[in-house]
Amino acid sequence: MNTEGERVLPINIVDEMKSSYIDYSMSVIVSRALPDVRDGLKPVHRRVLYGMYGLNVFSNRKHLKSARIVGDVLGKYHPHGDSSVYDAMVRMAQPWSLRYPQVDGQGNFGSMDGDPPAAMRYTEARLKKISDEILADLDKDTVDFQNNFDDSLTEPSVLPTRIPNLLVNGASGIAVGMATNMAPHNLSEVVDGICAYIDNREITIDELMKHVIAPDFPTGGIIYGYDGVRDAFHTGRGRIVLRAKVNFEEVHNRNAIIVTEIPYQVNKAEMIIRTSELVKEEKIPGIYEIRDESDRRGMRIVYELKNDAIPNVVLNLLYKYTALQTSFSVNNIALVQGRPEQLNLKDIIHHFVDHRHEVIVRRTQHELKKAQERAHILEGFMRVIATQDSLDKAIAIIRNSASPADAKEGLIQEFDLSDIQAQAILDLRLARLTGMELDKIRAEYDEIMSLIKDLEDILANESRRFEIIKQEMLEVKEKYGDERRTDIDYAGGDMSIEDFIPNETVVVTISHAGYIKRTSLSEYRIQSRGGVGNKAATTRDEDFLEYIVSATNHQYMLFFTEKGKCYWLRVFEIPEGSRTAKGRAIQNLINIEADDKVKAYIRTNDLKDEEYVNQMNVVMITKNGTVKKTSLEAYSRPRTNGINAIEIRDNDQLLGARLTDGSSEIMIATRNGKCIRFPEEKARAVGRGSIGVRGISLEDNDEVIGMIIVNDVASESVLVVSEKGYGKRSAVEDYRITNRGGKGVITLNITEKTGNLIAIQNVQDGDGLMIINKSGVAIRMGVDELRVMGRNTQGVKLINLKGNDEIAAIAKVEMDKEVEDEDEHTDEELPGAVLSDQVEFSNAPQTGDNAISNMGDEKYLKKIEEDEQKEQKAIEDAQDEEETDE
């Protein structure tokens, strides 16, 4: 029953729900969850900063109780719960939440372990210095003000920030029907991007990305792959994979994974608890103990491993199952003129620059207005007190007036003043009437007029306004800019990274024990043949440098192990080492088995180039003489755990691998001084799953020590080196072309004095030669110092060996005249590397059981014995007699 005067209006419930829900959703979108593209702040953050501004809690003032600040913000601007304000303020003070915190908190403001902050009655806060830049010029009519919730006060609708806050601190929020998740970035990079945009408004996003490289998270870590970053910058949406920053150490005689930085927004304590559960469930085997050794000096989480665990394998499992690897889904949605929009990198910078331009214009107009008002008053002063007569007349008017209003009216009529000028004259203190003060008034007037002219020029000249924006941005960068915290692992994605990593020549060295590093130094000295040599890179006890390869950062490295597996790395993924660094164990870089060993490498160009990988071949040789040729395309997609490159049978192992173009010649040398030469076409290309074919037939007690690929018979010669320091150059033509599978001919007259053959290499006169022995001593010399001689000779001494030392490896290098040796007897320690675009390697064979021929029938063994007798006779007669083929 209706009371008198009331009416009931029938309303469709569907229409009412629709209308109410739209009102609610728009309120959440516009007034709660999404940041403004101009200052990058949500209403609650803006109100916290403005509330602290009103309380004068600046960075140079003492801290104020958080409860006092929260109460002020609640009572004046933010009609919601106190926890909403305090939680927002706490996050603004946490250095692990904001890349550039805006509030300086004193007390317990929480931790990365998820510990809650103390109650607001216990903590205190004040503004950070950087917040002064966010609030700068707020009193100069730079932004619009709006009524607060009860129309009793006004608050700014946006802050006139000099900090590109939306980019440098990011934002996250869940609205109705949409959400935002914006990543933080480095202030220095963002400022550089803004300046580049101001210089060229037509700049592309790719060009901006040369300045704003990637997000920069407050907790550091590593961005794994670049595709997500590129998508986020181009479209406003992208998935960025984040990894913890780790290193490997030995702790309590165990290998340990040490985590020093974790991904953004990961709860450290929860991550450790979850990891412990996975270890108990045996989803992550190999972990002995987990400890959190973090303190005020920094984070340190220790994953101590079991003795038989491979660190890199355990680390990959941690990345797979735990929060050591997470993803950050970028969704750049912000309010543009009150409407939510998806924004790319250029859009955000464009709107920020437009906002700064508007602030500069309004600030200049405000300052011009103030200057003109002051000039107007000074003009009145000049008119009244410029001369003694006028001053006396003004004083007389004032003294003879009955009231201030009469005095003002008299001054206005006598001197043709405005009301403001006349009031200023009446308010003038007598002290300002002295001669000195009059001079100050004239000087101030001249200064004000100059300022007015400058301000009018700023308003009339757009280029000046943008130059002011740029200059203020550079000042911000100078004050608050810092280095990146988050590293970028470009290899984690498919994007080409040539624009991001300089394509410098580096040298990769691998020691016998499997320690690898890269360096760009070139201090190897060039010495004469027979010199003593310089100390090479320091290695571990009983270790020596075994592989040396020069490459560029953009190239690829394929690693082949003695068990016949292939692994893949980009050159820049190999850790850089100093002059004396031992390098990183290769097991920590690739998932090689514990009892396997890298025996060969191939340096290639872009493996994604289909024409290139289909044109090139990989030729492999084993200790027992098996040759296998396969298209490089079969090795262009290696997996993390490696792929099978060749099947290795018992008592055999992979010795080497080379890249060929299909028209080369193959030469294989054995330990007993034999060598065979045959065209590459004789070894047909087979699939990756095939075993291969016989390249050379071995005698009993012999094994293959190396293989070379000859591309230019006329200019190349064959260099062979024995383990006791003897070497010899001979012409390729001296080795007649035979069919694959023969026993070969003599390449070096093996005696007790020379020792067994350990290396074969193809060289030219322009090449350099580096020899490294097992004690780490290296010598560098020119190949042209070695004359070409007959192949069935003993050769000449290449390096003087001390005691029982033996040669470990030889490498072909280009001679670099800029690093010629000035002192042949220096004891300076040099890195085990050389700068060269063409370094090929021949390694010393492993000691152990002699190779056993796979063709062991009696007829074959008898034939080997007969051939051996013939060869011995030829050596004794010092004749250069060729062997017959099988």
CSV table of C-alpha atoms in Angstrom, one decimal, residues 103-262:
chain,number,residue,atom,x,y,z
A,103,VAL,CA,57.5,6.4,-0.7
A,104,ASP,CA,60.3,6.2,1.8
A,105,GLY,CA,59.1,3.8,4.5
A,106,GLN,CA,60.5,3.5,8.0
A,107,GLY,CA,59.7,0.4,9.9
A,108,ASN,CA,58.6,-3.1,8.8
A,109,PHE,CA,57.2,-2.8,5.3
A,110,GLY,CA,57.1,-6.5,4.5
A,111,SER,CA,59.6,-8.7,2.7
A,112,MET,CA,60.1,-10.8,-0.4
A,113,ASP,CA,59.1,-13.8,1.6
A,114,GLY,CA,55.6,-12.5,1.7
A,115,ASP,CA,55.8,-11.3,5.3
A,116,PRO,CA,53.1,-8.7,5.9
A,117,PRO,CA,54.0,-5.1,6.9
A,118,ALA,CA,53.5,-3.9,10.4
A,119,ALA,CA,50.3,-2.1,11.3
A,120,MET,CA,50.1,1.5,10.2
A,121,ARG,CA,50.2,2.7,13.7
A,122,TYR,CA,53.8,1.4,14.0
A,123,THR,CA,55.3,2.5,10.7
A,124,GLU,CA,56.3,5.9,9.4
A,125,ALA,CA,56.7,7.3,5.9
A,126,ARG,CA,57.7,10.3,3.8
A,127,LEU,CA,58.0,10.9,0.1
A,128,LYS,CA,61.0,9.7,-1.9
A,129,LYS,CA,63.1,12.3,-3.7
A,130,ILE,CA,61.9,11.0,-7.0
A,131,SER,CA,58.3,11.8,-6.0
A,132,ASP,CA,59.3,15.5,-5.9
A,133,GLU,CA,59.6,15.2,-9.7
A,134,ILE,CA,56.1,13.6,-9.9
A,135,LEU,CA,54.6,16.5,-7.9
A,136,ALA,CA,56.7,19.3,-9.4
A,137,ASP,CA,54.9,22.4,-10.6
A,138,LEU,CA,51.6,21.2,-9.1
A,139,ASP,CA,51.0,24.7,-7.7
A,140,LYS,CA,51.4,26.4,-11.1
A,141,ASP,CA,48.0,25.5,-12.6
A,142,THR,CA,49.6,22.7,-14.7
A,143,VAL,CA,46.8,20.2,-14.3
A,144,ASP,CA,43.0,20.3,-13.8
A,145,PHE,CA,41.6,19.9,-10.3
A,146,GLN,CA,38.3,18.2,-9.5
A,147,ASN,CA,36.0,18.1,-6.5
A,148,ASN,CA,36.6,15.3,-4.0
A,149,PHE,CA,33.9,12.9,-3.0
A,150,ASP,CA,31.9,15.4,-0.9
A,151,ASP,CA,32.7,18.5,-2.9
A,152,SER,CA,34.5,20.0,0.2
A,153,LEU,CA,37.9,20.0,-1.4
A,154,THR,CA,39.6,19.7,-4.7
A,155,GLU,CA,42.2,17.1,-5.9
A,156,PRO,CA,44.2,16.9,-9.0
A,157,SER,CA,42.8,14.7,-11.8
A,158,VAL,CA,46.3,13.9,-12.9
A,159,LEU,CA,49.8,14.8,-11.6
A,160,PRO,CA,52.2,16.9,-13.7
A,161,THR,CA,54.9,14.3,-13.4
A,162,ARG,CA,58.4,14.6,-15.0
A,163,ILE,CA,58.8,10.8,-14.4
A,164,PRO,CA,57.4,8.6,-17.1
A,165,ASN,CA,55.9,6.5,-14.3
A,166,LEU,CA,53.7,4.2,-16.4
A,167,LEU,CA,56.8,2.8,-18.2
A,168,VAL,CA,59.4,2.9,-15.3
A,169,ASN,CA,57.2,1.4,-12.6
A,170,GLY,CA,54.5,-0.4,-14.7
A,171,ALA,CA,51.1,-1.1,-13.3
A,172,SER,CA,48.7,-4.0,-12.6
A,173,GLY,CA,45.0,-4.0,-12.0
A,174,ILE,CA,41.9,-6.1,-12.6
A,175,ALA,CA,38.9,-4.1,-13.8
A,176,VAL,CA,35.6,-5.4,-15.1
A,177,GLY,CA,35.9,-7.1,-18.4
A,178,MET,CA,39.5,-6.1,-18.7
A,179,ALA,CA,42.8,-6.0,-16.8
A,180,THR,CA,46.2,-4.3,-17.1
A,181,ASN,CA,49.6,-5.7,-16.4
A,182,MET,CA,52.4,-3.4,-17.4
A,183,ALA,CA,56.1,-4.1,-16.9
A,184,PRO,CA,58.6,-1.8,-15.3
A,185,HIS,CA,61.5,-0.4,-17.3
A,186,ASN,CA,64.8,1.3,-16.8
A,187,LEU,CA,64.5,5.0,-16.3
A,188,SER,CA,67.7,5.8,-18.3
A,189,GLU,CA,66.5,3.8,-21.2
A,190,VAL,CA,63.0,5.3,-21.2
A,191,VAL,CA,64.4,8.8,-21.1
A,192,ASP,CA,66.7,8.0,-24.1
A,193,GLY,CA,63.6,6.6,-25.9
A,194,ILE,CA,61.6,9.8,-25.1
A,195,CYS,CA,64.4,12.0,-26.3
A,196,ALA,CA,64.7,9.9,-29.5
A,197,TYR,CA,60.9,10.4,-30.0
A,198,ILE,CA,61.1,14.1,-29.5
A,199,ASP,CA,63.9,14.3,-32.1
A,200,ASN,CA,62.0,12.2,-34.6
A,201,ARG,CA,58.2,11.9,-34.2
A,202,GLU,CA,58.1,9.4,-37.1
A,203,ILE,CA,60.5,7.0,-35.3
A,204,THR,CA,59.5,3.4,-35.5
A,205,ILE,CA,59.0,1.0,-32.6
A,206,ASP,CA,62.1,-1.0,-33.7
A,207,GLU,CA,64.2,2.2,-33.6
A,208,LEU,CA,62.8,3.0,-30.1
A,209,MET,CA,63.7,-0.5,-29.0
A,210,LYS,CA,67.4,0.4,-29.6
A,211,HIS,CA,66.9,2.7,-26.6
A,212,VAL,CA,64.2,1.0,-24.5
A,213,ILE,CA,65.7,-2.5,-24.8
A,214,ALA,CA,63.4,-4.5,-22.6
A,215,PRO,CA,61.6,-4.4,-19.3
A,216,ASP,CA,63.8,-4.0,-16.2
A,217,PHE,CA,62.4,-5.6,-13.2
A,218,PRO,CA,63.2,-4.5,-9.6
A,219,THR,CA,64.3,-8.0,-8.5
A,220,GLY,CA,66.6,-8.4,-11.5
A,221,GLY,CA,66.7,-11.9,-13.0
A,222,ILE,CA,67.0,-12.8,-16.6
A,223,ILE,CA,64.6,-12.3,-19.5
A,224,TYR,CA,64.7,-15.6,-21.4
A,225,GLY,CA,64.1,-15.0,-25.0
A,226,TYR,CA,63.2,-11.7,-26.8
A,227,ASP,CA,60.1,-12.6,-28.8
A,228,GLY,CA,57.7,-11.7,-25.9
A,229,VAL,CA,59.4,-8.3,-25.4
A,230,ARG,CA,59.2,-7.5,-29.0
A,231,ASP,CA,55.5,-8.4,-29.1
A,232,ALA,CA,54.8,-6.3,-26.0
A,233,PHE,CA,56.5,-3.3,-27.5
A,234,HIS,CA,54.8,-3.6,-30.9
A,235,THR,CA,51.3,-4.6,-29.9
A,236,GLY,CA,50.9,-4.0,-26.1
A,237,ARG,CA,50.6,-7.7,-25.4
A,238,GLY,CA,53.3,-10.3,-25.0
A,239,ARG,CA,54.5,-13.1,-22.8
A,240,ILE,CA,57.9,-12.5,-21.2
A,241,VAL,CA,59.7,-15.5,-19.7
A,242,LEU,CA,61.7,-14.6,-16.6
A,243,ARG,CA,64.4,-16.8,-15.0
A,244,ALA,CA,66.3,-16.5,-11.8
A,245,LYS,CA,70.0,-15.5,-12.0
A,246,VAL,CA,72.1,-18.4,-10.9
A,247,ASN,CA,75.7,-19.5,-10.8
A,248,PHE,CA,77.6,-22.7,-9.9
A,249,GLU,CA,79.9,-23.1,-6.9
A,250,GLU,CA,81.5,-25.8,-4.9
A,251,VAL,CA,80.0,-25.9,-1.3
A,252,HIS,CA,81.3,-28.5,1.2
A,253,ASN,CA,83.0,-30.4,-1.6
A,254,ARG,CA,79.7,-30.6,-3.5
A,255,ASN,CA,78.4,-28.8,-6.6
A,256,ALA,CA,75.8,-26.2,-5.7
A,257,ILE,CA,73.4,-24.0,-7.6
A,258,ILE,CA,73.4,-20.5,-6.1
A,259,VAL,CA,70.4,-18.3,-6.8
A,260,THR,CA,71.1,-14.6,-6.3
A,261,GLU,CA,68.1,-13.0,-8.1
A,262,ILE,CA,64.6,-14.4,-8.6
